[in-house]
Tab-separated table of C-alpha atoms in Angstrom:
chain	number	residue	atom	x	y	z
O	17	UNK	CA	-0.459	1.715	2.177
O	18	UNK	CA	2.308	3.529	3.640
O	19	UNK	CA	-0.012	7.048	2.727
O	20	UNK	CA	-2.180	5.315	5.003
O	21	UNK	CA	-0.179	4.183	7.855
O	22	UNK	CA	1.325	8.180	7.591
O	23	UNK	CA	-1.881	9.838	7.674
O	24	UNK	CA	-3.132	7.900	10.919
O	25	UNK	CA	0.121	8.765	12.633
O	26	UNK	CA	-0.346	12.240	11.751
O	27	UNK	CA	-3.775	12.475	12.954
O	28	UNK	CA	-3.265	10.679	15.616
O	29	UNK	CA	-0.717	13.338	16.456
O	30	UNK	CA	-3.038	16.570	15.788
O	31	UNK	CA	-5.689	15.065	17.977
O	32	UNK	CA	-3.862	14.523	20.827
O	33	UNK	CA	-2.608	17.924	20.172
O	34	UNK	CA	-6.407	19.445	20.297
O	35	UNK	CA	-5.969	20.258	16.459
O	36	UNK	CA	-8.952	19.721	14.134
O	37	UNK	CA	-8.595	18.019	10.674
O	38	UNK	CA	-9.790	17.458	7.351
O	39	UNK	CA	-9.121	14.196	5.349
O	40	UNK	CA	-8.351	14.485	1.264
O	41	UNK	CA	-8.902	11.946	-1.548
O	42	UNK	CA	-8.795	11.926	-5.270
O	43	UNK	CA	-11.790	10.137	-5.980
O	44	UNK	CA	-12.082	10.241	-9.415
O	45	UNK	CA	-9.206	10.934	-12.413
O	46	UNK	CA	-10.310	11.739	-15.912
O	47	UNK	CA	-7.305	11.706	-18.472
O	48	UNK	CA	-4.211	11.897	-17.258
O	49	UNK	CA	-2.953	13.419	-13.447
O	50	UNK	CA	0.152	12.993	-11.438
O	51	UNK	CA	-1.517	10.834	-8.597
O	52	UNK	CA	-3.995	8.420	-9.206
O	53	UNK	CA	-7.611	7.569	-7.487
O	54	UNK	CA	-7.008	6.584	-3.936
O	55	UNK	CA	-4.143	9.432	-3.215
O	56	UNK	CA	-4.903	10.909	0.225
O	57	UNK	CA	-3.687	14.224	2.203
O	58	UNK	CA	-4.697	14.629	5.745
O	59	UNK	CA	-4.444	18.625	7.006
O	60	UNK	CA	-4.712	20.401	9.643
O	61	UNK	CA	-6.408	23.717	10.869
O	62	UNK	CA	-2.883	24.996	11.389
O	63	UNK	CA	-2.128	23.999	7.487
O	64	UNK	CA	0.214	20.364	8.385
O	65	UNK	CA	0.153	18.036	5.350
O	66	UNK	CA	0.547	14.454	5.541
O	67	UNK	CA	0.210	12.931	2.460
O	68	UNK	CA	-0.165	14.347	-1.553
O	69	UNK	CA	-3.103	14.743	-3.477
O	70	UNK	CA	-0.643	15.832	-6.238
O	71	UNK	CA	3.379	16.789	-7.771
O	72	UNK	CA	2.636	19.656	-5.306
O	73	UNK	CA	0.428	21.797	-7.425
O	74	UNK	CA	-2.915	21.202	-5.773
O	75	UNK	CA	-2.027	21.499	-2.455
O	76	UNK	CA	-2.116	24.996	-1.688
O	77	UNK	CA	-5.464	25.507	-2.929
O	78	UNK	CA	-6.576	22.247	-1.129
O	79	UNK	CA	-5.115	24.136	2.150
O	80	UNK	CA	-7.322	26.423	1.651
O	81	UNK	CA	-10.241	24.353	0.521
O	82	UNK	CA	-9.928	21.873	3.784
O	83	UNK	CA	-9.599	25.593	6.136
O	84	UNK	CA	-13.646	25.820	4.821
O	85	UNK	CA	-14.440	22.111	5.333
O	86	UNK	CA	-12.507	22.556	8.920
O	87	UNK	CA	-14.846	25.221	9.964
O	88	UNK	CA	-18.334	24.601	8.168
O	89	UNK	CA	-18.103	20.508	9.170
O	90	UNK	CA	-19.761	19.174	6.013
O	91	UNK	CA	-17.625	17.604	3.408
O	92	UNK	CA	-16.952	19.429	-0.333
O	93	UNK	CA	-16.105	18.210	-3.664
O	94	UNK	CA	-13.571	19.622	-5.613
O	95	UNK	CA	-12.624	19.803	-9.336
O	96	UNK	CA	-9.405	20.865	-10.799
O	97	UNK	CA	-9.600	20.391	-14.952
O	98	UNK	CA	-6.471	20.947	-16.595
O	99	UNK	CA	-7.626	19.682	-20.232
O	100	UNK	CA	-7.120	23.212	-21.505
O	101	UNK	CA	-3.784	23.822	-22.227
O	102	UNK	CA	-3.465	26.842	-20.627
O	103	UNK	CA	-3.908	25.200	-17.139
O	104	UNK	CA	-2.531	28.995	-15.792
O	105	UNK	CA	-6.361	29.688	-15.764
O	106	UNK	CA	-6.296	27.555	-12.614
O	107	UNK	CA	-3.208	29.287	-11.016
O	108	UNK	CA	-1.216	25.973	-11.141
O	109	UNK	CA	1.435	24.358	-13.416
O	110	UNK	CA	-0.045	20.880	-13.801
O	111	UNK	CA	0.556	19.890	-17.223
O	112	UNK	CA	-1.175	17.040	-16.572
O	113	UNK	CA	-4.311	17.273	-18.970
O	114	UNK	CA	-6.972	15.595	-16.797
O	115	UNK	CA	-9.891	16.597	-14.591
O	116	UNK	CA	-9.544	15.795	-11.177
O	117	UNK	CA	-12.144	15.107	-8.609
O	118	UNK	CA	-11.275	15.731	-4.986
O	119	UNK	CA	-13.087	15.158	-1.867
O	120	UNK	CA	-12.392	17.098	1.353
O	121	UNK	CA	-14.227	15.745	4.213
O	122	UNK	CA	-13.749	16.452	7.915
O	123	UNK	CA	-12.803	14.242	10.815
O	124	UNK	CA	-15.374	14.820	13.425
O	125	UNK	CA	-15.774	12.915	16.534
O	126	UNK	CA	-17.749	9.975	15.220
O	127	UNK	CA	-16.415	6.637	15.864
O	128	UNK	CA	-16.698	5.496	12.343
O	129	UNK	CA	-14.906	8.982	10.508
O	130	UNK	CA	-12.800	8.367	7.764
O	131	UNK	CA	-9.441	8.022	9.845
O	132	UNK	CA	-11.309	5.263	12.088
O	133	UNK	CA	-11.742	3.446	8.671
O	134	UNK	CA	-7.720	3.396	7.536
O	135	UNK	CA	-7.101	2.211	11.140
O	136	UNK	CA	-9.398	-1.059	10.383
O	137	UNK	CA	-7.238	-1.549	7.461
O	138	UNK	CA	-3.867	-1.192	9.145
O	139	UNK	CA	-5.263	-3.270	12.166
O	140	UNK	CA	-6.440	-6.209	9.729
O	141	UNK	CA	-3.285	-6.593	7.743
O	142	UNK	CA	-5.451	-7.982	4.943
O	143	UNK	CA	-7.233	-6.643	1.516
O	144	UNK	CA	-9.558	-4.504	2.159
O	145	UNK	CA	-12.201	-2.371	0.601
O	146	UNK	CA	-12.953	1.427	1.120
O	147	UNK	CA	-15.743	3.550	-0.560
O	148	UNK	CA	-15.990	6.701	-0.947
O	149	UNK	CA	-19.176	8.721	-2.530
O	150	UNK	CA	-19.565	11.653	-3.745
O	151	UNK	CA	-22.165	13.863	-6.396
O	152	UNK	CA	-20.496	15.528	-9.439
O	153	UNK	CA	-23.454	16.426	-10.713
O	154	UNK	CA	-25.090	18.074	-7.686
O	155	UNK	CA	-22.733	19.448	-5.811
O	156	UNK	CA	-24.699	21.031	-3.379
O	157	UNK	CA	-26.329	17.526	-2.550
O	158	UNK	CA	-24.843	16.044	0.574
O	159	UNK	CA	-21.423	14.700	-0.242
O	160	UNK	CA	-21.576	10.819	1.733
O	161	UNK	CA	-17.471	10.685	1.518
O	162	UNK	CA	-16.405	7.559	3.042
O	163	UNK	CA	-18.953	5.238	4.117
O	164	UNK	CA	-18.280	1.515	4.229
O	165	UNK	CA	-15.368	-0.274	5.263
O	166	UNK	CA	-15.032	-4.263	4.498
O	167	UNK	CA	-11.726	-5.836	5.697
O	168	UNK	CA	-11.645	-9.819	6.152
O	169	UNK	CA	-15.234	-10.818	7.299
O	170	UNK	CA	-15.814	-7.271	9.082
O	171	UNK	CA	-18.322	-4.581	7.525
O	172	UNK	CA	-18.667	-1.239	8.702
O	173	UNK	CA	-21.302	0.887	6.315
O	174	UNK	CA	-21.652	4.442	7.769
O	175	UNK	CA	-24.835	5.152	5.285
O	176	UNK	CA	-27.962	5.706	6.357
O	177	UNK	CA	-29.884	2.182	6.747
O	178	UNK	CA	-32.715	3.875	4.833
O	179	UNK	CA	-30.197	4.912	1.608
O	180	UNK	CA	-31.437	3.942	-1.494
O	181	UNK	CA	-27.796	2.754	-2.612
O	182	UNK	CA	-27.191	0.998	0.668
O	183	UNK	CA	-27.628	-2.778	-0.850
O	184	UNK	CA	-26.204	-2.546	-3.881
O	185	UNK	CA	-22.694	-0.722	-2.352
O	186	UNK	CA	-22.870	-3.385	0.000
O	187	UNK	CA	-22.694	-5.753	-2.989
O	188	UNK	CA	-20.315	-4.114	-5.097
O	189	UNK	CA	-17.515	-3.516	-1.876
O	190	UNK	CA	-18.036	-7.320	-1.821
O	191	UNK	CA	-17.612	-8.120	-5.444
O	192	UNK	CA	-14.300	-5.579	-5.814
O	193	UNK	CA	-12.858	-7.582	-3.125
O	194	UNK	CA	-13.548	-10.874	-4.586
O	195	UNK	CA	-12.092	-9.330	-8.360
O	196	UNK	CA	-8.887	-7.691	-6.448
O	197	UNK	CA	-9.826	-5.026	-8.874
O	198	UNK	CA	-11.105	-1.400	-8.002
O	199	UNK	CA	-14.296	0.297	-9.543
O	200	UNK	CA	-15.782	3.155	-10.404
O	201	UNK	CA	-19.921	2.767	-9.904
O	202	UNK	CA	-22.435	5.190	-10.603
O	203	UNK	CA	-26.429	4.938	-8.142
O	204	UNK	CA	-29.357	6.650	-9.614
O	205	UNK	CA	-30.822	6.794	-6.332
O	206	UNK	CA	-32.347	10.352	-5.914
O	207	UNK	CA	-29.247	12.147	-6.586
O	208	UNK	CA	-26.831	11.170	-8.944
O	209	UNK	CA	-24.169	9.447	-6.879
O	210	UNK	CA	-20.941	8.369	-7.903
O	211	UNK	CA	-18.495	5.605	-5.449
O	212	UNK	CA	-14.848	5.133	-5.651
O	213	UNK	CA	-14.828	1.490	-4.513
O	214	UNK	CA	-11.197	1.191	-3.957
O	215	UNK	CA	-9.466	-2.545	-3.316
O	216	UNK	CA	-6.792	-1.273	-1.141
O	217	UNK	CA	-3.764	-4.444	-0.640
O	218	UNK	CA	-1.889	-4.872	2.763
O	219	UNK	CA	1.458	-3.961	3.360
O	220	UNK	CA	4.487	-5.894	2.272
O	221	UNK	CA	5.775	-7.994	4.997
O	222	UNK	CA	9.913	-8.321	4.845
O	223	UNK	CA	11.537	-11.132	6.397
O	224	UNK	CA	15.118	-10.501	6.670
O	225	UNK	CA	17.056	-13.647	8.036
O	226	UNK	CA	20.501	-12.340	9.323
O	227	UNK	CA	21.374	-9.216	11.051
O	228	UNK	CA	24.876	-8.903	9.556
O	229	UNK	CA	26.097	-5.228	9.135
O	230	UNK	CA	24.489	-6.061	5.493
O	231	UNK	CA	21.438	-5.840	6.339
O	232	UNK	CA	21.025	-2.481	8.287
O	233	UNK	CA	20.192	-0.323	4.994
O	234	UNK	CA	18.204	-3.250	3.418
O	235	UNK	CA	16.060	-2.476	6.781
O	236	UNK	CA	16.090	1.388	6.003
O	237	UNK	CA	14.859	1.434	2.794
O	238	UNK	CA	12.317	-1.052	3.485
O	239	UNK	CA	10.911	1.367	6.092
O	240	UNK	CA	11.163	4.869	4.329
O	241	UNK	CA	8.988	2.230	1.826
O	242	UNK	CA	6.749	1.447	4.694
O	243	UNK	CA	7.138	-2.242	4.800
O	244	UNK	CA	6.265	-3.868	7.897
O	245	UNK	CA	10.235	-5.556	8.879
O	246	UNK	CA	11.067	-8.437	10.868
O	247	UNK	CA	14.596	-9.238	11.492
O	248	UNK	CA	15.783	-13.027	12.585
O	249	UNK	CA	18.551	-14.137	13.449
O	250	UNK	CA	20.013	-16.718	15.739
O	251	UNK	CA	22.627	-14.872	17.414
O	252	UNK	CA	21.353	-12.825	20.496
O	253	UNK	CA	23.622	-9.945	20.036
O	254	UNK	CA	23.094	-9.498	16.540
O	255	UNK	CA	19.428	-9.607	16.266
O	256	UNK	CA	19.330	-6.430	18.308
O	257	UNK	CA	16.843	-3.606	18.876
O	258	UNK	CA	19.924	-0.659	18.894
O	259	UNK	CA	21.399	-2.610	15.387
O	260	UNK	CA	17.562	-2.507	13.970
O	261	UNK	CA	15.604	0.260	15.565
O	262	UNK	CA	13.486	0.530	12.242
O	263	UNK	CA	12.351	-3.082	12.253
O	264	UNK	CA	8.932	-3.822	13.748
O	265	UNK	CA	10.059	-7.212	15.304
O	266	UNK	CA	13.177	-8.688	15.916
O	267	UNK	CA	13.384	-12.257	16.734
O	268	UNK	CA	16.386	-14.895	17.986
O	269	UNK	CA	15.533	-18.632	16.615
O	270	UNK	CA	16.955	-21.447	15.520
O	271	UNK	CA	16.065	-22.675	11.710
O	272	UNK	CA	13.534	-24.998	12.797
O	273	UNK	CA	11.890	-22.270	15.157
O	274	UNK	CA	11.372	-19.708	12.364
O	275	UNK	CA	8.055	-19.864	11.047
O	276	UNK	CA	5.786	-20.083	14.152
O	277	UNK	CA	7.672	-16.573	14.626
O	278	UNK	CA	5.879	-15.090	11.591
O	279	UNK	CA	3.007	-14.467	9.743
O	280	UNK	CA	2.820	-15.807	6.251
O	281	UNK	CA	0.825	-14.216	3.665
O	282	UNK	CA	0.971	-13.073	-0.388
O	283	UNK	CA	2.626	-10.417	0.747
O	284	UNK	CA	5.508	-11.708	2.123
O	285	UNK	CA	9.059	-11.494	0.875
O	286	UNK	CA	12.127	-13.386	2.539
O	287	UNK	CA	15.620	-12.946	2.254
O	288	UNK	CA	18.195	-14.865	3.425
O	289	UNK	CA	21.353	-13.320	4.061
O	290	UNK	CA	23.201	-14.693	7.138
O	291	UNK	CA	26.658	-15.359	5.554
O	292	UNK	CA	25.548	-18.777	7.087
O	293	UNK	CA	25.279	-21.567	4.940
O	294	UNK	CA	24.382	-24.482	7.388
O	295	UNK	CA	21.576	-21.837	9.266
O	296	UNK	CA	20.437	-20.833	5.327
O	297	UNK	CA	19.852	-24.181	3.839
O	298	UNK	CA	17.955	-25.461	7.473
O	299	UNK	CA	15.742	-22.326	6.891
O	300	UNK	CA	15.134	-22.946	2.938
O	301	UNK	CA	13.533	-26.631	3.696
O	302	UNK	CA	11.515	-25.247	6.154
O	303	UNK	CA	10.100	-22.304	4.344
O	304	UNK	CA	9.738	-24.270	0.619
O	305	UNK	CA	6.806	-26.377	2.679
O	306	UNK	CA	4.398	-23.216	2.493
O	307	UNK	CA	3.701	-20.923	-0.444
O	308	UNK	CA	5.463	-17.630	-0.597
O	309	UNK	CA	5.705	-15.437	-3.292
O	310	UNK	CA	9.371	-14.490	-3.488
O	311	UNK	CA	12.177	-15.996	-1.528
O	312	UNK	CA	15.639	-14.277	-2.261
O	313	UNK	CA	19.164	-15.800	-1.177
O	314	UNK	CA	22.287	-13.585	-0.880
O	315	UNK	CA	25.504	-14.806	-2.784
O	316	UNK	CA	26.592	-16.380	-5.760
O	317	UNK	CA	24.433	-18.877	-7.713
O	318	UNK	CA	26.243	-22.030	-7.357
O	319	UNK	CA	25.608	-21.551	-3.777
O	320	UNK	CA	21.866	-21.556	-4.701
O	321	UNK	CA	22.740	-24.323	-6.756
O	322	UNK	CA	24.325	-26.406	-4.385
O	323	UNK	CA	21.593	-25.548	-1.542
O	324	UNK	CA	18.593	-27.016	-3.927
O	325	UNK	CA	20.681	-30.159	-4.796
O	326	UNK	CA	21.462	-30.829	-1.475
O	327	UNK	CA	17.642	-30.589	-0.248
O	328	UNK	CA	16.727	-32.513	-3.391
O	329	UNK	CA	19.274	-35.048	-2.435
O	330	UNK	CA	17.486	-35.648	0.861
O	331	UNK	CA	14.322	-36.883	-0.420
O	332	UNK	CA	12.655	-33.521	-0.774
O	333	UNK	CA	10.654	-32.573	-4.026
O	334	UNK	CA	11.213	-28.708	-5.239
O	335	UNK	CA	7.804	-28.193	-7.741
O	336	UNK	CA	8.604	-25.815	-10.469
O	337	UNK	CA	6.432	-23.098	-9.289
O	338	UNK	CA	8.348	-23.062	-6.203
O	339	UNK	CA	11.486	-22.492	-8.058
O	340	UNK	CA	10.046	-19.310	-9.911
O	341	UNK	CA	9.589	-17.841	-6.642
O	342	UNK	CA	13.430	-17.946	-5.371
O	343	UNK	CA	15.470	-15.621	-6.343
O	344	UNK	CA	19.409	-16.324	-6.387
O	345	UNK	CA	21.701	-14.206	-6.846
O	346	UNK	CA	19.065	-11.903	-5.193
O	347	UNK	CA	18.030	-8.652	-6.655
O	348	UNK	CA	18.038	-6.452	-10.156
O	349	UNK	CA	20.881	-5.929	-11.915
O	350	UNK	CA	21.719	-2.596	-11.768
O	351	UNK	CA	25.652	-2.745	-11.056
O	352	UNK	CA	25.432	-2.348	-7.330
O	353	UNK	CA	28.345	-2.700	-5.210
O	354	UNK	CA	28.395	-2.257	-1.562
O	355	UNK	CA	25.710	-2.885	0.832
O	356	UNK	CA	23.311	0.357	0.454
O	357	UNK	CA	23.249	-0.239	-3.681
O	358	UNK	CA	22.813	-4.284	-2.582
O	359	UNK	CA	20.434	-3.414	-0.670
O	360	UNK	CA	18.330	-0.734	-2.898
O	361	UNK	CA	18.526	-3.571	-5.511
O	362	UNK	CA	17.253	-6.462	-3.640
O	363	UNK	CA	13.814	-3.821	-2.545
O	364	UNK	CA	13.335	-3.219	-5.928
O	365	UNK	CA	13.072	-6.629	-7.367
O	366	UNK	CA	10.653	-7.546	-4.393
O	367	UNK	CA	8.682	-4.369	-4.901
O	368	UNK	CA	8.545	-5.570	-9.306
O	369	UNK	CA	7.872	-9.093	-7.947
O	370	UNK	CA	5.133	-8.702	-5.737
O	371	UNK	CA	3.487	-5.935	-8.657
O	372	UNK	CA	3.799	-8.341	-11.190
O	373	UNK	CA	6.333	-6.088	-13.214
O	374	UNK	CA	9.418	-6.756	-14.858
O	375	UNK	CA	11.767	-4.120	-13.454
O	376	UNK	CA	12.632	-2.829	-16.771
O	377	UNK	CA	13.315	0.882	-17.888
O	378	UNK	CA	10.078	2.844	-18.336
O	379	UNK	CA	11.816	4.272	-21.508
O	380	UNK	CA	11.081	1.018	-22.882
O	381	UNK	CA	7.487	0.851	-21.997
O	382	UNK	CA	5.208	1.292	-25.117
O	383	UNK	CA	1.803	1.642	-22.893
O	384	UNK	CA	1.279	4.912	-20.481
O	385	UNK	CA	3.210	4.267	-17.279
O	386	UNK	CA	0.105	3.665	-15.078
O	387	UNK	CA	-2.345	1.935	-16.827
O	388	UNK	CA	-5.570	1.909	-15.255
O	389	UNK	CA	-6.583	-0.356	-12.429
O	390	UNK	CA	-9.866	0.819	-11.837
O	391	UNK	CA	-13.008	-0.720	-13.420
O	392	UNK	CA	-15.606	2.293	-14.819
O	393	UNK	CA	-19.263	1.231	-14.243
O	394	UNK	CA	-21.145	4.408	-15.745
């Protein structure tokens, strides 16, 4: 998502600037390739990039690729197969032993171009579903690119009304957002048409309660990551714009005050790390009434310990599942000491939480790194 949210700044940027642009996007990965279906690079006419198609080896010839898109308006497909070991052929040092399908479209002035699309996404703050289509086997057939958008219970299909494929995408978009799973699909309609139906999930939402000096580079990694960062706290001149200029909202409030102050999702992580433990353990019964998927407390465990016995000891019931989703002493353990390596280890377990992953070394991972997440319907 962050690709995303990058991208529309950038264009956003160019446009205002007069520039003209062309939008980039793997759409289709056979074997193996450094970036995955769903990778995007937005460029300029002036040769800006925002965004990576690849590890850096694509993008020059993309530059130049996009330059033609730029000026002829209609939208290309482009293949880069590096399953012969001498990849050299191609004038790049992939390595990668894949082919890869990308299309270049450009941004015109239509209300619904591809960068209109990404913004619906932002805006919604939901999952979403994007397709792109595109003709590998007839490449001089016109090249759709990205034509429906479905976020929440909005639909925006850019196809023609007469298209052949028109129903069935329709159906699909709504049947990869129902799986949570992306797809591959392949429409004899005519020409031989090919969609990335891409399931695309919102950002991660970081609640940080306390604006202690501790928290500052929790907030700065979280936003090189893109995260969307709320700070709360209940002292005024600690939850403070010029402490937190990176976080997207900062808010004063009182334990009981918190949640109608934010909005609660799958997505959400909070961590509580006031130094505070009267503020802390008001917060914790008031946040263990709704479902989130990771709750992380600051400090030792017998002060977790002593927090859940306390709340038990009032009356109030702690379900198992909701104990698997707080996380005291918070983070991984990778030795850190001091607030930066606190911090870097507290966004990685919420970044392994929320993907379902362990946070283990990858030299211990007996399946390929990225195992697919797309479904192939050929």
């Amino acid at each position: 998502m962050k690709e995303i949210i990058d991208i529309v700044a950038a264009y956003d940027e160019a446009h205002a600037l007069g520039k003209k642009t062309a939008l980039a996007t793997v759409v289709l990965v056979e074997g193996s390739a450094y970036r995955r279906a769903g990778a995007r690079m937005l460029i300029t006419e002036d040769g800006l990039l925002t965004g990576a198609i690849s590890g850096g080896c694509l993008e020059g010839d993309a530059l130049r690729k996009a330059r033609l898109v730029i000026m002829q308006q209609q939208p290309l497909l482009v293949t880069y197969d590096t399953t012969d070991d001498d990849d050299a052929k191609l004038g790049v040092g992939l390595g990668c032993n894949g082919i890869i399908h990308i299309l270049i479209e450009p941004i015109t002035g239509d209300f619904n171009n591809p960068i209109n699309l990404l913004k619906d996404i932002i805006a919604n703050r939901c999952y979403s579903v994007l397709v792109t289509m595109f003709s590998v086997k007839d490449r001089k057939a016109p090249q759709p690119g990205t034509c429906l958008c479905l976020t929440g219970d909005k639909l925006t299909v850019t196809s023609p009304e007469n298209a052949p494929y028109r129903s069935a995408l329709i159906a699909n978009a709504e049947q990869v957002l129902r799986q949570q799973r992306s797809e591959i699909q392949v429409y004899e309609a005519g020409v031989n048409y090919t969609a990335f139906i891409e399931y695309i999930k919102p950002v991660i939402s970081l609640v940080i309660v306390g604006a202690g000096n501790d928290a500052v580079p929790l907030t700065r990694i979280a936003s090189v990551l893109g995260w969307d960062i709320t700070i709360i706290d209940g002292r005024a001149n600690y939850a403070a714009s010029q402490r937190f200029p990176l976080a997207n909202r900062i808010i004063t409030a009182k334990p009981a005050g918190v949640l109608q102050h934010i909005e609660i999702n799958d997505r959400t992580a909070v961590v509580l790390m006031t130094h505070n433990y009267n503020y802390e353990i008001a917060l914790l019964k008031e946040i263990l009434q709704i479902q989130l998927p990771y709750i992380g407390i600051l400090g030792p465990k017998k002060k977790l310990e002593r927090m859940l016995a306390e709340i038990e000891g009032a009356g109030v019931v702690i379900s198992e599942e909701q104990l698997s989703n707080i996380y005291g002493p918070v983070g991984l353990d990778i030795g850190a000491e001091g607030a930066e390596e606190i911090a870097l280890s507290v966004a990685s377990e919420i970044k392994a939480v929320l993907s379902s992953r362990q946070g283990y070394s990858l030299k211990y991972k007996p399946a390929p790194i990225h195992t697919s997440h797309i479904k192939y319907l050929i």
